[in-house]
CSV table of C-alpha atoms in Angstrom, one decimal:
chain,number,residue,atom,x,y,z
A,1,UNK,CA,4.4,-25.9,-62.0
A,2,UNK,CA,7.5,-24.1,-62.2
A,3,UNK,CA,10.3,-23.9,-64.7
A,4,UNK,CA,12.6,-26.1,-62.6
A,5,UNK,CA,10.3,-28.8,-61.6
A,6,UNK,CA,9.3,-29.0,-66.1
A,7,UNK,CA,13.8,-28.9,-67.0
A,8,UNK,CA,13.8,-31.7,-64.1
A,9,UNK,CA,11.7,-34.0,-65.9
A,10,UNK,CA,11.9,-36.8,-68.4
A,11,UNK,CA,9.6,-36.1,-71.6
A,12,UNK,CA,7.8,-39.3,-71.6
A,13,UNK,CA,7.6,-40.7,-75.0
A,14,UNK,CA,5.3,-43.9,-75.9
A,15,UNK,CA,7.6,-45.9,-76.7
A,16,UNK,CA,4.2,-48.2,-78.0
A,17,UNK,CA,5.1,-50.2,-82.0
A,18,UNK,CA,3.4,-48.6,-84.5
A,19,UNK,CA,-0.2,-48.4,-85.8
A,20,UNK,CA,0.9,-48.4,-89.2
A,21,UNK,CA,-2.9,-46.1,-90.2
A,22,UNK,CA,-1.2,-44.0,-92.4
A,23,UNK,CA,0.9,-45.1,-95.3
A,24,UNK,CA,3.7,-42.9,-97.0
A,25,UNK,CA,2.3,-42.2,-99.6
A,26,UNK,CA,-1.0,-40.2,-96.9
A,27,UNK,CA,2.0,-39.0,-95.3
A,28,UNK,CA,3.5,-37.5,-98.1
A,29,UNK,CA,0.0,-36.4,-99.8
A,30,UNK,CA,0.0,-34.7,-96.1
A,31,UNK,CA,2.7,-32.4,-95.5
A,32,UNK,CA,2.9,-32.0,-99.5
A,33,UNK,CA,-1.1,-30.1,-98.5
A,34,UNK,CA,0.8,-28.7,-95.0
A,35,UNK,CA,3.0,-26.9,-96.8
A,36,UNK,CA,2.1,-25.6,-101.1
A,37,UNK,CA,0.7,-22.4,-101.6
A,38,UNK,CA,-0.3,-21.7,-105.5
A,39,UNK,CA,0.3,-17.3,-103.4
A,40,UNK,CA,4.2,-18.0,-103.0
A,41,UNK,CA,4.8,-18.9,-106.3
A,42,UNK,CA,5.2,-14.9,-107.4
A,43,UNK,CA,7.6,-14.6,-104.8
A,44,UNK,CA,10.1,-16.5,-106.3
A,45,UNK,CA,8.7,-16.3,-109.7
A,46,UNK,CA,10.0,-12.8,-108.7
A,47,UNK,CA,13.7,-14.0,-108.0
A,48,UNK,CA,14.4,-14.8,-112.4
A,49,UNK,CA,16.8,-17.0,-112.6
A,50,UNK,CA,18.5,-17.2,-109.1
A,51,UNK,CA,14.7,-18.8,-108.0
A,52,UNK,CA,16.9,-21.9,-108.6
A,53,UNK,CA,19.2,-20.4,-105.5
A,54,UNK,CA,16.4,-19.3,-103.1
A,55,UNK,CA,14.5,-22.8,-103.1
A,56,UNK,CA,17.6,-24.9,-103.0
A,57,UNK,CA,18.7,-23.0,-99.3
A,58,UNK,CA,15.0,-23.3,-99.0
A,59,UNK,CA,15.0,-27.2,-99.6
A,60,UNK,CA,18.4,-28.0,-98.0
A,61,UNK,CA,19.2,-25.8,-95.2
A,62,UNK,CA,15.6,-24.6,-93.6
A,63,UNK,CA,12.7,-27.8,-94.9
A,64,UNK,CA,14.6,-31.4,-95.1
A,65,UNK,CA,16.5,-30.4,-91.4
A,66,UNK,CA,13.0,-29.6,-90.3
A,67,UNK,CA,11.4,-32.2,-91.0
A,68,UNK,CA,13.6,-34.9,-90.0
A,69,UNK,CA,13.9,-32.3,-86.1
A,70,UNK,CA,10.4,-32.9,-86.6
A,71,UNK,CA,10.0,-36.1,-87.0
A,72,UNK,CA,11.5,-37.4,-83.9
A,73,UNK,CA,10.2,-34.7,-81.7
A,74,UNK,CA,7.3,-36.0,-82.4
A,75,UNK,CA,8.3,-39.4,-81.8
A,76,UNK,CA,9.2,-38.4,-78.7
A,77,UNK,CA,5.5,-37.0,-78.2
A,78,UNK,CA,3.5,-39.7,-79.3
A,79,UNK,CA,1.2,-39.6,-76.6
A,80,UNK,CA,1.2,-35.9,-76.4
A,81,UNK,CA,-1.5,-32.8,-78.0
A,82,UNK,CA,0.6,-29.8,-77.6
A,83,UNK,CA,3.2,-30.0,-80.5
A,84,UNK,CA,5.7,-26.9,-79.7
A,85,UNK,CA,4.3,-27.5,-76.3
A,86,UNK,CA,5.3,-30.0,-74.9
A,87,UNK,CA,8.7,-30.2,-77.2
A,88,UNK,CA,10.3,-26.8,-75.9
A,89,UNK,CA,8.5,-26.9,-72.1
A,90,UNK,CA,9.7,-30.8,-71.7
A,91,UNK,CA,14.6,-29.3,-71.9
A,92,UNK,CA,13.4,-25.2,-71.2
A,93,UNK,CA,10.9,-25.1,-69.3
A,94,UNK,CA,7.6,-24.6,-69.4
A,95,UNK,CA,7.9,-20.4,-70.2
A,96,UNK,CA,9.8,-21.3,-72.9
A,97,UNK,CA,7.5,-23.7,-74.7
A,98,UNK,CA,4.6,-20.9,-73.7
A,99,UNK,CA,6.9,-18.7,-75.9
A,100,UNK,CA,6.8,-21.2,-78.6
A,101,UNK,CA,3.1,-22.2,-78.8
A,102,UNK,CA,2.8,-18.7,-79.1
A,103,UNK,CA,4.6,-18.3,-81.6
A,104,UNK,CA,3.6,-20.8,-84.6
A,105,UNK,CA,0.3,-19.7,-83.3
A,106,UNK,CA,0.4,-15.7,-83.9
A,107,UNK,CA,2.6,-16.5,-86.7
A,108,UNK,CA,-0.4,-17.5,-88.6
A,109,UNK,CA,-2.6,-13.9,-86.4
A,110,UNK,CA,0.2,-12.2,-88.4
A,111,UNK,CA,-0.3,-14.4,-91.8
A,112,UNK,CA,-4.1,-14.6,-92.1
A,113,UNK,CA,-4.3,-11.4,-93.8
A,114,UNK,CA,-1.5,-11.9,-96.6
A,115,UNK,CA,-3.6,-14.8,-97.7
A,116,UNK,CA,-6.6,-13.1,-97.5
A,117,UNK,CA,-5.4,-10.9,-99.7
A,118,UNK,CA,-3.8,-13.1,-102.5
A,119,UNK,CA,-8.7,-14.1,-102.2
A,120,UNK,CA,-9.1,-10.8,-102.4
A,121,UNK,CA,-6.7,-10.7,-106.3
A,122,UNK,CA,-8.5,-13.3,-108.2
A,123,UNK,CA,-11.7,-11.6,-106.3
A,124,UNK,CA,-11.2,-9.0,-108.2
A,125,UNK,CA,-10.0,-11.0,-111.8
A,126,UNK,CA,-14.0,-12.8,-111.4
A,127,UNK,CA,-15.7,-9.8,-111.0
A,128,UNK,CA,-13.8,-8.2,-114.8
A,129,UNK,CA,-12.0,-5.5,-112.1
A,130,UNK,CA,-8.1,-6.4,-111.4
A,131,UNK,CA,-7.3,-2.9,-111.0
A,132,UNK,CA,-8.9,-3.4,-107.4
A,133,UNK,CA,-5.9,-5.7,-106.7
A,134,UNK,CA,-4.5,-3.2,-106.6
A,135,UNK,CA,-6.7,-1.2,-104.3
A,136,UNK,CA,-5.6,-1.0,-100.6
A,137,UNK,CA,-8.7,0.3,-99.1
A,138,UNK,CA,-11.0,-3.0,-101.7
A,139,UNK,CA,-7.9,-4.9,-100.4
A,140,UNK,CA,-8.7,-4.8,-96.7
A,141,UNK,CA,-11.9,-4.9,-97.1
A,142,UNK,CA,-11.8,-8.1,-98.4
A,143,UNK,CA,-9.8,-10.0,-95.8
A,144,UNK,CA,-11.8,-7.8,-92.8
A,145,UNK,CA,-15.0,-9.9,-94.4
A,146,UNK,CA,-13.7,-12.4,-95.4
A,147,UNK,CA,-12.2,-13.6,-92.2
A,148,UNK,CA,-14.8,-12.3,-90.2
A,149,UNK,CA,-17.3,-14.9,-92.0
A,150,UNK,CA,-14.7,-17.8,-92.2
A,151,UNK,CA,-14.6,-17.1,-87.8
A,152,UNK,CA,-18.1,-17.6,-87.8
A,153,UNK,CA,-18.1,-20.5,-89.6
A,154,UNK,CA,-15.2,-22.5,-87.1
A,155,UNK,CA,-17.5,-20.7,-84.0
A,156,UNK,CA,-20.4,-23.3,-85.1
A,157,UNK,CA,-17.7,-26.6,-84.6
A,158,UNK,CA,-19.0,-28.2,-87.7
A,159,UNK,CA,-17.6,-31.0,-90.1
A,160,UNK,CA,-18.9,-28.8,-92.8
A,161,UNK,CA,-16.0,-26.8,-92.6
A,162,UNK,CA,-13.9,-29.0,-92.8
A,163,UNK,CA,-14.7,-30.3,-96.1
A,164,UNK,CA,-15.3,-27.0,-97.0
A,165,UNK,CA,-10.9,-27.2,-96.3
A,166,UNK,CA,-10.6,-30.1,-98.8
A,167,UNK,CA,-12.4,-29.4,-101.5
A,168,UNK,CA,-10.7,-25.9,-101.7
A,169,UNK,CA,-7.5,-27.7,-101.7
A,170,UNK,CA,-7.9,-29.8,-104.5
A,171,UNK,CA,-10.3,-27.5,-106.0
A,172,UNK,CA,-8.0,-24.1,-105.4
A,173,UNK,CA,-4.5,-24.8,-105.0
A,174,UNK,CA,-4.1,-28.2,-106.9
A,175,UNK,CA,-6.4,-28.3,-110.2
A,176,UNK,CA,-4.5,-23.7,-110.9
A,177,UNK,CA,-1.3,-25.2,-109.9
A,178,UNK,CA,-1.7,-28.1,-112.2
A,179,UNK,CA,-2.6,-25.6,-114.6
A,180,UNK,CA,-0.4,-23.3,-114.4
A,181,UNK,CA,2.3,-25.7,-114.6
A,182,UNK,CA,1.0,-26.3,-118.5
A,183,UNK,CA,0.1,-23.6,-119.7
A,184,UNK,CA,4.2,-22.5,-119.5
A,185,UNK,CA,4.8,-25.6,-121.0
A,186,UNK,CA,2.2,-24.4,-123.6
A,187,UNK,CA,3.6,-20.5,-123.4
A,188,UNK,CA,7.4,-22.4,-124.2
A,189,UNK,CA,6.3,-24.6,-127.0
A,190,UNK,CA,4.1,-22.6,-128.7
A,191,UNK,CA,7.1,-20.0,-130.1
A,192,UNK,CA,6.0,-17.9,-127.0
A,193,UNK,CA,10.0,-15.9,-125.6
A,194,UNK,CA,10.1,-17.6,-121.2
A,195,UNK,CA,9.9,-13.8,-120.0
A,196,UNK,CA,12.7,-14.8,-117.3
A,197,UNK,CA,15.5,-15.7,-119.5
A,198,UNK,CA,14.5,-12.3,-121.8
A,199,UNK,CA,14.8,-10.3,-118.5
A,200,UNK,CA,18.3,-11.9,-117.4
A,201,UNK,CA,20.0,-11.6,-121.0
A,202,UNK,CA,18.7,-7.8,-120.6
A,203,UNK,CA,20.5,-7.7,-117.1
A,204,UNK,CA,23.4,-9.6,-118.5
A,205,UNK,CA,25.8,-6.3,-118.3
A,206,UNK,CA,29.2,-7.1,-118.8
A,207,UNK,CA,29.1,-10.4,-117.4
A,208,UNK,CA,27.2,-11.8,-120.6
A,209,UNK,CA,26.1,-14.7,-119.0
A,210,UNK,CA,22.6,-15.6,-116.7
A,211,UNK,CA,22.6,-15.2,-113.9
A,212,UNK,CA,22.2,-17.9,-111.2
A,213,UNK,CA,23.8,-16.7,-108.2
A,214,UNK,CA,21.6,-13.4,-106.8
A,215,UNK,CA,24.0,-10.3,-107.0
A,216,UNK,CA,24.2,-9.4,-102.9
A,217,UNK,CA,24.9,-5.5,-102.5
A,218,UNK,CA,23.6,-5.8,-99.6
A,219,UNK,CA,21.6,-7.6,-96.8
A,220,UNK,CA,18.9,-6.0,-98.9
A,221,UNK,CA,19.6,-7.8,-102.1
A,222,UNK,CA,18.0,-11.3,-100.8
A,223,UNK,CA,15.3,-9.3,-98.3
A,224,UNK,CA,13.3,-12.1,-100.0
A,225,UNK,CA,15.2,-14.5,-98.7
A,226,UNK,CA,12.6,-15.0,-95.2
A,227,UNK,CA,10.1,-14.5,-97.4
A,228,UNK,CA,11.0,-17.9,-99.2
A,229,UNK,CA,12.1,-20.7,-96.7
A,230,UNK,CA,8.6,-19.3,-94.8
A,231,UNK,CA,7.2,-20.6,-98.6
A,232,UNK,CA,8.4,-24.2,-97.2
A,233,UNK,CA,7.4,-23.9,-93.4
A,234,UNK,CA,5.0,-26.2,-92.0
A,235,UNK,CA,6.6,-29.8,-92.4
A,236,UNK,CA,6.5,-30.2,-88.6
A,237,UNK,CA,2.5,-30.1,-88.4
A,238,UNK,CA,2.7,-33.1,-89.5
A,239,UNK,CA,5.1,-34.9,-88.3
A,240,UNK,CA,4.2,-36.6,-85.2
A,241,UNK,CA,2.5,-38.8,-87.3
A,242,UNK,CA,5.9,-40.9,-87.5
A,243,UNK,CA,5.1,-43.6,-85.4
A,244,UNK,CA,1.9,-44.1,-86.6
A,245,UNK,CA,3.6,-45.7,-90.2
A,246,UNK,CA,4.8,-49.5,-90.3
A,247,UNK,CA,7.7,-49.2,-90.0
A,248,UNK,CA,9.1,-45.7,-88.5
A,249,UNK,CA,12.6,-45.4,-89.1
A,250,UNK,CA,12.5,-46.1,-92.2
A,251,UNK,CA,9.0,-45.6,-93.8
A,252,UNK,CA,9.4,-41.2,-93.1
A,253,UNK,CA,12.4,-40.7,-94.4
A,254,UNK,CA,10.5,-42.3,-97.0
A,255,UNK,CA,7.8,-40.5,-96.6
A,256,UNK,CA,9.4,-36.9,-96.3
A,257,UNK,CA,12.2,-37.6,-99.1
A,258,UNK,CA,9.3,-37.9,-101.5
A,259,UNK,CA,7.5,-34.9,-100.2
A,260,UNK,CA,11.2,-32.4,-100.4
A,261,UNK,CA,10.5,-33.7,-103.9
A,262,UNK,CA,7.2,-33.4,-104.8
A,263,UNK,CA,7.6,-29.8,-103.0
A,264,UNK,CA,10.2,-28.1,-104.8
A,265,UNK,CA,9.1,-29.9,-107.8
A,266,UNK,CA,5.4,-28.1,-107.5
A,267,UNK,CA,6.8,-24.5,-106.1
A,268,UNK,CA,9.9,-25.3,-108.7
A,269,UNK,CA,7.7,-26.1,-112.4
A,270,UNK,CA,5.2,-23.4,-111.1
A,271,UNK,CA,7.9,-20.2,-110.6
A,272,UNK,CA,9.6,-21.5,-114.2
A,273,UNK,CA,5.8,-21.2,-115.7
A,274,UNK,CA,5.0,-18.4,-113.7
A,275,UNK,CA,8.2,-16.3,-114.8
A,276,UNK,CA,8.1,-16.9,-118.2
A,277,UNK,CA,5.1,-15.7,-118.8
A,278,UNK,CA,5.0,-13.4,-116.9
A,279,UNK,CA,8.4,-10.5,-117.2
A,280,UNK,CA,9.6,-9.7,-113.4
A,281,UNK,CA,9.1,-6.3,-113.1
A,282,UNK,CA,5.2,-6.9,-113.9
A,283,UNK,CA,4.8,-9.4,-111.2
A,284,UNK,CA,3.0,-9.1,-108.0
A,285,UNK,CA,3.3,-11.3,-105.1
A,286,UNK,CA,-0.6,-11.0,-104.3
A,287,UNK,CA,-1.9,-11.4,-108.0
A,288,UNK,CA,1.2,-13.5,-109.1
A,289,UNK,CA,-0.8,-16.3,-110.5
A,290,UNK,CA,-4.2,-14.6,-111.9
A,291,UNK,CA,-1.3,-12.5,-114.2
A,292,UNK,CA,-0.2,-15.3,-115.6
A,293,UNK,CA,-3.6,-17.2,-116.0
A,294,UNK,CA,-5.0,-13.8,-117.9
A,295,UNK,CA,-1.9,-14.0,-120.2
A,296,UNK,CA,-1.5,-17.4,-121.5
A,297,UNK,CA,-5.5,-18.4,-121.4
A,298,UNK,CA,-6.1,-15.0,-123.4
A,299,UNK,CA,-3.2,-15.2,-125.4
A,300,UNK,CA,-4.6,-18.9,-125.7
A,301,UNK,CA,-8.2,-17.9,-126.5
A,302,UNK,CA,-9.0,-19.2,-123.5
A,303,UNK,CA,-10.1,-15.8,-121.8
A,304,UNK,CA,-13.0,-17.0,-120.2
A,305,UNK,CA,-11.2,-20.2,-117.7
A,306,UNK,CA,-9.6,-16.8,-116.5
A,307,UNK,CA,-12.9,-15.4,-113.5
A,308,UNK,CA,-14.1,-19.4,-112.6
A,309,UNK,CA,-10.5,-19.5,-112.1
A,310,UNK,CA,-10.5,-16.9,-110.4
A,311,UNK,CA,-12.7,-18.1,-107.8
A,312,UNK,CA,-11.3,-21.1,-108.0
A,313,UNK,CA,-7.8,-19.4,-106.1
A,314,UNK,CA,-10.2,-17.7,-103.4
A,315,UNK,CA,-11.8,-20.5,-102.6
A,316,UNK,CA,-8.7,-22.3,-102.3
A,317,UNK,CA,-7.3,-18.7,-99.8
A,318,UNK,CA,-9.5,-19.3,-97.6
A,319,UNK,CA,-9.6,-23.3,-97.7
A,320,UNK,CA,-6.2,-22.3,-96.1
A,321,UNK,CA,-7.2,-20.4,-94.4
A,322,UNK,CA,-10.6,-21.6,-92.8
A,323,UNK,CA,-7.8,-25.3,-92.2
A,324,UNK,CA,-5.5,-23.4,-90.1
A,325,UNK,CA,-7.7,-21.2,-87.9
A,326,UNK,CA,-8.6,-23.2,-85.2
A,327,UNK,CA,-5.5,-25.5,-85.5
A,328,UNK,CA,-2.8,-23.4,-84.1
A,329,UNK,CA,-5.4,-21.6,-81.4
A,330,UNK,CA,-6.1,-25.3,-80.1
A,331,UNK,CA,-2.6,-25.8,-79.5
A,332,UNK,CA,-2.4,-22.5,-77.7
A,333,UNK,CA,-5.7,-23.6,-75.4
A,334,UNK,CA,-3.9,-27.1,-74.6
A,335,UNK,CA,-1.4,-24.4,-72.6
A,336,UNK,CA,-4.3,-23.6,-70.2
A,337,UNK,CA,-3.9,-27.5,-68.3
A,338,UNK,CA,-0.4,-25.3,-67.4
A,339,UNK,CA,-2.0,-22.9,-66.2
A,340,UNK,CA,-0.4,-20.0,-68.5
A,341,UNK,CA,-3.9,-18.8,-70.4
A,342,UNK,CA,-5.7,-16.4,-67.6
A,343,UNK,CA,-9.7,-17.6,-67.5
A,344,UNK,CA,-10.9,-15.1,-70.3
A,345,UNK,CA,-8.7,-16.8,-73.0
A,346,UNK,CA,-9.3,-20.2,-72.3
A,347,UNK,CA,-12.9,-19.5,-72.3
A,348,UNK,CA,-14.3,-22.1,-74.9
A,349,UNK,CA,-18.6,-22.7,-77.2
A,350,UNK,CA,-22.1,-24.8,-76.9
A,351,UNK,CA,-19.1,-26.8,-79.5
A,352,UNK,CA,-15.5,-26.5,-77.9
A,353,UNK,CA,-14.3,-23.3,-80.0
A,354,UNK,CA,-11.6,-21.6,-78.1
A,355,UNK,CA,-14.7,-18.4,-78.2
A,356,UNK,CA,-12.3,-15.9,-76.6
A,357,UNK,CA,-9.0,-17.3,-78.2
A,358,UNK,CA,-10.3,-16.9,-81.7
A,359,UNK,CA,-12.5,-13.0,-81.4
A,360,UNK,CA,-8.3,-12.2,-79.8
A,361,UNK,CA,-6.9,-13.3,-83.5
A,362,UNK,CA,-9.5,-11.7,-85.7
A,363,UNK,CA,-9.3,-8.3,-83.7
A,364,UNK,CA,-5.8,-8.8,-84.3
A,365,UNK,CA,-6.3,-10.2,-88.3
A,366,UNK,CA,-8.4,-6.7,-88.3
A,367,UNK,CA,-6.1,-4.8,-87.1
A,368,UNK,CA,-3.2,-5.4,-89.1
A,369,UNK,CA,-5.4,-5.7,-92.2
A,370,UNK,CA,-6.3,-2.0,-92.3
A,371,UNK,CA,-2.2,-1.9,-92.8
A,372,UNK,CA,-3.9,-1.8,-96.7
A,373,UNK,CA,-6.2,1.0,-95.6
A,374,UNK,CA,-3.2,3.4,-95.0
A,375,UNK,CA,0.4,1.8,-98.3
A,376,UNK,CA,-0.3,3.5,-101.0
A,377,UNK,CA,1.6,-0.2,-102.9
A,378,UNK,CA,-0.5,-3.2,-102.1
A,379,UNK,CA,2.4,-5.8,-103.1
A,380,UNK,CA,4.5,-3.8,-100.4
A,381,UNK,CA,2.0,-4.3,-97.4
A,382,UNK,CA,1.5,-7.8,-98.0
A,383,UNK,CA,5.0,-8.4,-97.7
A,384,UNK,CA,5.5,-6.3,-94.8
A,385,UNK,CA,2.8,-8.7,-93.6
A,386,UNK,CA,4.8,-11.6,-94.8
A,387,UNK,CA,8.4,-10.3,-92.9
A,388,UNK,CA,5.9,-10.0,-89.4
A,389,UNK,CA,5.0,-13.7,-89.9
A,390,UNK,CA,8.6,-15.3,-91.4
A,391,UNK,CA,11.1,-13.3,-88.1
A,392,UNK,CA,8.0,-14.9,-85.2
A,393,UNK,CA,7.7,-18.2,-87.0
A,394,UNK,CA,11.8,-18.9,-87.5
A,395,UNK,CA,12.0,-17.8,-83.7
A,396,UNK,CA,10.1,-20.5,-83.3
A,397,UNK,CA,12.2,-23.2,-85.7
A,398,UNK,CA,15.3,-21.5,-83.8
A,399,UNK,CA,13.7,-23.1,-80.3
A,400,UNK,CA,12.4,-26.1,-82.5
A,401,UNK,CA,16.2,-27.1,-83.3
A,402,UNK,CA,17.7,-26.3,-79.8
A,403,UNK,CA,15.3,-28.4,-78.0
A,404,UNK,CA,16.4,-31.7,-80.2
A,405,UNK,CA,19.5,-31.6,-79.7
A,406,UNK,CA,19.2,-30.6,-75.7
A,407,UNK,CA,16.9,-33.7,-75.8
A,408,UNK,CA,19.2,-36.1,-77.1
A,409,UNK,CA,22.0,-34.9,-73.9
A,410,UNK,CA,19.9,-34.7,-70.8
A,411,UNK,CA,17.3,-37.2,-72.6
A,412,UNK,CA,19.3,-39.4,-74.6
A,413,UNK,CA,18.0,-43.4,-73.8
A,414,UNK,CA,14.3,-41.8,-74.2
A,415,UNK,CA,12.4,-44.1,-77.2
A,416,UNK,CA,12.3,-42.2,-79.9
A,417,UNK,CA,9.7,-43.8,-83.0
A,418,UNK,CA,12.3,-42.1,-85.3
A,419,UNK,CA,15.9,-41.0,-84.4
A,420,UNK,CA,17.6,-38.6,-86.8
A,421,UNK,CA,19.7,-41.3,-87.9
A,422,UNK,CA,24.7,-40.6,-86.9
A,423,UNK,CA,23.7,-40.0,-83.6
A,424,UNK,CA,24.1,-37.0,-81.5
A,425,UNK,CA,26.4,-35.9,-84.8
A,426,UNK,CA,24.2,-36.4,-87.2
A,427,UNK,CA,21.6,-34.5,-84.8
A,428,UNK,CA,24.3,-31.6,-83.9
A,429,UNK,CA,24.6,-31.4,-88.0
A,430,UNK,CA,21.1,-31.4,-88.7
A,431,UNK,CA,19.2,-29.6,-85.9
A,432,UNK,CA,23.0,-26.9,-86.6
A,433,UNK,CA,22.2,-26.5,-90.6
A,434,UNK,CA,19.7,-25.6,-89.5
A,435,UNK,CA,19.5,-23.8,-87.3
A,436,UNK,CA,21.9,-21.9,-88.7
A,437,UNK,CA,20.5,-21.9,-92.3
A,438,UNK,CA,16.7,-20.2,-89.8
A,439,UNK,CA,19.1,-17.5,-88.0
A,440,UNK,CA,20.6,-16.0,-91.7
A,441,UNK,CA,17.1,-15.7,-93.1
A,442,UNK,CA,14.9,-14.3,-89.5
A,443,UNK,CA,18.1,-11.4,-90.4
A,444,UNK,CA,17.9,-10.7,-93.4
A,445,UNK,CA,14.3,-10.5,-92.6
A,446,UNK,CA,14.7,-6.9,-91.2
A,447,UNK,CA,16.2,-6.1,-94.6
A,448,UNK,CA,13.9,-3.7,-96.9
A,449,UNK,CA,14.2,-5.9,-99.5
A,450,UNK,CA,15.4,-4.0,-102.9
A,451,UNK,CA,13.2,-5.2,-105.5
A,452,UNK,CA,10.4,-3.1,-103.8
A,453,UNK,CA,9.2,0.4,-103.5
A,454,UNK,CA,9.2,-0.3,-99.9
A,455,UNK,CA,9.4,3.8,-99.3
A,456,UNK,CA,11.4,4.9,-96.0
A,457,UNK,CA,13.7,1.7,-95.2
A,458,UNK,CA,14.0,3.2,-91.3
A,459,UNK,CA,9.8,3.1,-91.9
A,460,UNK,CA,10.2,-1.1,-93.0
A,461,UNK,CA,12.2,-1.5,-90.4
A,462,UNK,CA,10.2,-0.6,-87.6
A,463,UNK,CA,7.8,-1.7,-88.1
A,464,UNK,CA,8.2,-5.6,-88.8
A,465,UNK,CA,11.0,-4.9,-85.6
A,466,UNK,CA,8.3,-3.4,-82.9
A,467,UNK,CA,5.5,-6.1,-84.6
A,468,UNK,CA,8.4,-8.5,-83.6
A,469,UNK,CA,8.9,-7.1,-80.6
A,470,UNK,CA,4.9,-6.3,-79.5
A,471,UNK,CA,4.5,-10.7,-80.5
A,472,UNK,CA,7.4,-12.1,-78.8
A,473,UNK,CA,7.0,-9.8,-75.6
A,474,UNK,CA,3.4,-10.7,-75.2
A,475,UNK,CA,4.1,-14.9,-74.3
A,476,UNK,CA,6.5,-13.4,-71.9
A,477,UNK,CA,4.3,-10.6,-70.2
A,478,UNK,CA,1.2,-13.1,-70.2
A,479,UNK,CA,3.7,-16.2,-68.4
A,480,UNK,CA,5.0,-13.0,-65.5
A,481,UNK,CA,1.4,-12.5,-64.6
A,482,UNK,CA,-0.1,-16.7,-63.7
A,483,UNK,CA,-1.4,-17.4,-60.8
A,484,UNK,CA,-1.6,-20.5,-59.8
A,485,UNK,CA,-5.4,-20.0,-59.5
A,486,UNK,CA,-4.7,-20.8,-63.7
A,487,UNK,CA,-4.3,-23.8,-63.4
A,488,UNK,CA,-7.7,-25.0,-62.6
A,489,UNK,CA,-8.8,-23.9,-66.6
A,490,UNK,CA,-9.3,-27.4,-67.3
A,491,UNK,CA,-11.7,-28.0,-64.3
A,492,UNK,CA,-13.6,-26.0,-64.8
A,493,UNK,CA,-13.4,-25.7,-68.6
A,494,UNK,CA,-14.0,-28.9,-70.1
A,495,UNK,CA,-13.7,-28.6,-74.3
A,496,UNK,CA,-17.3,-29.0,-75.3
A,497,UNK,CA,-19.1,-26.6,-71.8
A,498,UNK,CA,-20.5,-24.0,-72.6
A,499,UNK,CA,-18.3,-20.3,-71.1
């Protein structure tokens, strides 16, 4: 189908009544699990007292608008499994839809090395050699080995991977997350000085007060903003379930509000606990929680728990990769129905798993992980890859906001199980705020952070910009090469068939 044809088609919506299969609490927990990760705590804790500004910005300007807009789009396309591909294809055509789903997929591919670097740093504590976390060769090797291990499990298509993900999230994210908050409280109650307040007092200078708003001298001063915004991303993943609530119009806002409170609470308390225990100039972006556990637990004569928690955190990081490794790639495979992918990329194995796409993303992860072999500072490599991830994902969000506004204009009467309140004006305000916030964070992502020794700023910008151009150019190139014969892929290669 041509883009013109797609533009003239009204988006179908289920219009079906809610099934009530998901409770408000159930959707809340699903949303929290999709967003919260311990690897984000060091990035926020590194900002000291100004983390309150960053968390507030990410919540009000990004998290809430993204959730509300995604809920409406999810309700419109409840019948579809294409996610953002369908959401953006309806108003802007197949090419734009393909670019959107591609960006959602590729940003995860770029994200994998960062979360596995977090696992590598934790494993260094398991074997009693924390200094290895600063070794790029060690980190890169662990990332590559762990990723191909996860890929091997994903290719089997067994339910073991799903069980591993669930158990790993609870043991590797929830338990350590609650423990670090408890340790922070115990650390303060024991009379220890809060490191971030001590740092703020020392840096107060002539203005004589603790800084709550970042001191902005250039965009490099707030380059971390994009990274922190990304930590709150993912809320749109489960918005497609809004129509499964008993009363979507009333229950979804409740679920989102509760999710926001829990997400903000966990990130705020966790990062404050970390910032209280570890001085800002000592925080490493890939091992912050382990630094806090190491200091606090040894301070309370519980040092034996450090390797145990390190193993759990590494397990949680691997579970996070396992939970995402097939999902976005399955969404990309869905585009084969419209002939957006060449046949060799759309093939599945006997277990119905998109084998060529998984192997392709594994090769990309291997290349990206090799950055750790060449960059001396592991935190710089960690943030460099995060910056690439940010630029790609934020473009997808801008497309999502634009699609929501356009669909309100072109298809106002299409049934929606949930609508952003306030009519067209409400949508313009919510999506407009979200778009503006995302666009600003996108721009700051191209500036090297003043908080990290990035070396040559020009090299940093060149690497991030090159990655962005390459990864966003590939889907446009693939789309330009598409052939009518590709649309037959679905008939020839049904999930579960052998390749």
